[in-house]
Amino acid sequence: MDYGDKLFWLSVLIQRKYAQICAEFDLTPSQATLLCAIRNEPRQMADLAASLGMTKNALSQLVDRTARRELVGRAGSAQDRRVVMLGATPAGRVLGEAVYAEVAKRLPEIAGSLDADDQRDFERVATALVDTSDLSSPTSKQPITP
């Protein structure tokens, strides 16, 4: 296998472990990702779509499904009526925190068969990849009442 193959299979390992964790919370991976992304503060829908690599329409559909479970809510921005803010409801916040904590605890298990030095190297490289990616978009500090 070449490097691309290894990255593909690493992605499968991560996605499989993530899906198992999400299923334990009765969430789809997309719903869990959404809740984790907004668990601390509301986000602008447009920024969130860009961060998650989704179209605005796809995010809107995901939000609709998650809102039916009363886990998220939309609100307008006080500064700009065109901006839609998305925030977790109290139940969504609790669930998002629980999922996030479980992922943070159990996802590193994929590197469990590596020796201690390789685990540290893996953590260093994974951190560098995320820190230099464009995953983080500005968050909004605007309040929301779901």
XYZ file of C-alpha atoms in Angstrom:
146
model
C 0.000 0.000 0.000
C 1.160 3.494 -0.759
C 0.776 6.615 1.368
C -2.628 7.504 -0.135
C -3.911 4.010 0.650
C -2.709 4.307 4.238
C -4.459 7.650 4.661
C -7.640 6.187 3.188
C -7.607 3.305 5.682
C -6.742 5.650 8.557
C -9.810 7.662 7.592
C -11.910 4.476 7.646
C -10.588 3.589 11.117
C -11.395 7.036 12.462
C -14.829 7.175 10.852
C -15.729 3.702 12.090
C -14.722 4.507 15.687
C -16.538 7.859 15.496
C -19.703 6.214 14.131
C -19.652 3.685 16.993
C -19.452 6.466 19.558
C -22.218 8.474 17.859
C -24.502 5.434 17.721
C -24.125 5.008 21.489
C -25.660 8.477 21.847
C -28.366 7.765 19.254
C -26.903 10.353 16.881
C -25.737 10.189 13.312
C -22.102 11.217 12.845
C -23.323 14.408 11.139
C -25.602 15.307 14.049
C -22.830 14.621 16.557
C -20.376 16.755 14.590
C -22.900 19.583 14.474
C -23.536 19.434 18.225
C -19.821 19.283 19.005
C -19.183 22.305 16.757
C -21.761 24.493 18.530
C -21.630 23.070 22.055
C -19.770 26.063 23.507
C -21.315 28.958 21.606
C -23.612 29.802 18.709
C -22.153 29.964 15.209
C -23.216 31.662 12.029
C -24.759 29.106 9.692
C -22.594 30.250 6.769
C -19.378 29.949 8.793
C -20.447 26.584 10.145
C -21.203 25.255 6.658
C -17.740 26.328 5.508
C -16.041 24.795 8.567
C -17.861 21.486 8.106
C -17.343 21.427 4.334
C -21.067 21.377 3.643
C -23.297 23.370 1.361
C -25.655 25.757 3.118
C -28.587 23.664 1.895
C -27.123 20.418 3.280
C -26.416 22.100 6.618
C -29.939 23.494 6.710
C -31.372 20.003 6.194
C -29.125 18.610 8.942
C -30.200 21.422 11.264
C -33.875 20.724 10.477
C -33.467 17.056 11.435
C -31.540 17.916 14.584
C -33.989 20.674 15.549
C -36.857 18.167 15.404
C -35.073 16.407 18.261
C -34.942 19.761 20.087
C -31.133 19.752 20.177
C -30.454 22.934 18.181
C -32.188 26.212 17.446
C -31.881 29.010 14.923
C -32.041 32.718 15.673
C -31.455 35.908 13.770
C -28.468 38.085 14.446
C -29.129 41.329 16.284
C -26.495 43.045 14.115
C -27.545 41.704 10.693
C -31.003 40.323 9.895
C -29.578 38.289 6.989
C -27.349 36.271 9.322
C -28.756 33.100 10.857
C -27.202 31.933 14.081
C -27.261 28.324 15.206
C -26.943 27.292 18.819
C -27.438 24.220 20.914
C -30.445 23.967 23.183
C -29.686 23.073 26.805
C -30.275 19.381 25.964
C -28.132 19.705 22.831
C -25.337 21.333 24.809
C -25.288 18.510 27.354
C -25.346 15.879 24.615
C -22.670 17.698 22.592
C -20.386 17.882 25.629
C -20.928 14.187 26.371
C -20.194 13.133 22.783
C -17.145 15.394 22.603
C -15.754 14.014 25.858
C -16.286 10.426 24.719
C -14.648 11.086 21.347
C -11.679 12.774 23.018
C -11.340 9.817 25.369
C -11.831 6.957 22.905
C -10.636 8.144 19.495
C -6.975 7.938 20.561
C -7.555 4.169 20.945
C -6.851 3.867 17.218
C -3.184 4.480 18.035
C -3.233 2.079 20.994
C -1.113 -0.557 19.294
C 1.740 1.912 18.743
C 4.601 2.225 21.204
C 4.765 5.357 23.377
C 7.179 7.236 21.059
C 5.015 6.532 18.003
C 1.895 7.615 19.891
C 3.572 10.942 20.730
C 4.666 11.329 17.093
C 1.134 10.548 15.902
C -0.304 13.127 18.308
C 2.252 15.731 17.173
C 1.527 15.149 13.478
C -2.263 15.062 13.951
C -2.064 18.315 15.922
C 0.072 19.976 13.238
C -2.330 18.872 10.492
C -5.377 20.270 12.278
C -3.628 23.450 13.401
C -2.519 24.255 9.845
C -5.851 23.374 8.228
C -8.658 25.754 7.368
C -11.140 23.940 9.631
C -11.406 26.790 12.064
C -13.523 29.664 10.935
C -14.373 32.626 13.085
C -16.979 31.967 15.704
C -19.597 34.432 16.672
C -20.016 35.656 20.200
C -23.639 36.594 19.626
C -26.182 35.104 22.025
C -28.957 32.849 20.835
C -32.172 31.732 22.387
C -33.127 28.435 20.781
